[in-house]
Amino acid sequence: MNKISKILILLASLLLFASSAKAYQDYGVEKVGFHSYLTYTRIVLEISGEVGYIVRDLTSPPRLLINLYPAKLTSLERKIDVKDRFIRGLRLSQDSKHVTRVVLDLTNFESTYNIFSLKGPHRLVIEVKSPKKDPIADLLKPQGFPYYLRESVSEEYRRVYKVILDPGHGGEDPGAIGPTGLKEKDVALAVTLEVANLLKEEAGIDIYLTRTDDSFIHLDLRTELANQWGGDLFVSIHANAAFNQKASGIETFFNSRYPYGEGAAAVAARENTSLGADDVSGEIKAILWDLVQNRYRDESNELSHFVQRQLCQAIDVEDRGVKSAGFYVLRGAAMPAILVEIGFISNPWEEQKLRKGEFRKKIARGIFRGIKDYLESYDERSSR
Ligand SMILES: [Zn+2]
């Protein structure tokens, strides 16, 4: 064999090797998304190519093991905490050379699951739900926007803040009603969903919503959910109303035992008469609840100022300032908690503005910026 044919054979075998190596190309999980609805949680794994999978469910502790092949670990976080009704978290590991293992830690061994793959881009979708009739789901009738959203970030570890958004009122509780019939519950929900849309684009922030449609949620349940989710801050969104139809502008509240600021007591009195607040049983419970929120009083005050400032920059309205009073919806929150009154629905001119999508978007942007400012200042303080 001459030298040239030797080189040709070498080249040919190199090519063969390269093409056979390609057949074993490993794909990887590039992104993990969690979409929690009240009746189920959907987990979406975005994968760089088509992979096969095998699932096994185990009971103690309850978890799903999913082996993906051919696949290798990417730079994604190895462990993602979720903590919703069905999922505690997700872990990724390299099981063997071409097999990536995904472990879904479940909250309940009775949960059932559905798994299927989609193309363009390649995704593996896992849905976990309860096999039984679900009383909470019946109560809240969820649909549409998930109440918890998380997309994993592949950048290096960064603290994740849990932001709880609480659209005021809902269902049989309309809140305040404007002169032409606009309902506070509808404005509050629309603006909250806009804030959620802005926040979900941010890395390092998970969003939870106490309601995502026109359902009635007990005032107690709102902070109870927020505490259960381990929230870092709680923002309740409302529209104002006053006997004087000329009253206008924006004000932000935090909880205090005694009212502070002009008209603060009246606003708290109105918000506290919301349905579901009637059984706040006794003074002792009230004092205990106040104590919970009092630990976060300074932070709540600070968060109020950040949000109020950004809101008044986002829209040209009267700045009524930061005030405080005793709000049932805030006082059980074991985290900084505020209530924003985004305008007076009782004022005919402001009611018309509150109807407009553009105006709602501007308000949402103001609240979003205020939350971001607060988290950034918190980050700075804690890194010192
Ligand atoms: Zn309200």
XYZ file of N, CA and C and ligand atoms in Angstrom, residues 168-169 175-176 184 237-240 270-271 339 341, ligand 1:
40
model
N -57.191 42.204 44.552
C -58.229 42.377 45.559
C -59.586 41.849 45.111
N -60.369 41.354 46.112
C -61.775 40.963 45.887
C -61.913 39.810 44.895
N -65.871 44.393 45.342
C -65.107 45.546 45.813
C -65.902 46.805 45.514
N -65.216 47.928 45.316
C -65.911 49.180 45.027
C -66.431 49.163 43.583
N -64.125 47.085 41.013
C -62.753 47.049 41.528
C -62.102 45.687 41.295
N -53.402 44.338 45.373
C -53.722 45.430 44.449
C -55.226 45.729 44.467
N -55.552 46.993 44.719
C -56.944 47.439 44.880
C -57.178 48.765 44.177
N -58.473 49.128 44.047
C -58.828 50.471 43.596
C -59.624 51.140 44.709
N -59.451 52.424 44.822
C -59.979 53.187 45.945
C -61.403 53.679 45.689
N -63.121 50.184 54.713
C -63.802 49.723 53.497
C -63.230 48.383 53.023
N -61.890 48.287 52.987
C -61.290 47.035 52.517
C -61.582 45.876 53.465
N -50.466 47.141 50.472
C -51.714 47.203 49.718
C -51.688 48.496 48.902
N -53.490 51.166 46.378
C -54.766 51.663 45.854
C -54.421 52.451 44.596
Zn -60.271 46.735 47.648
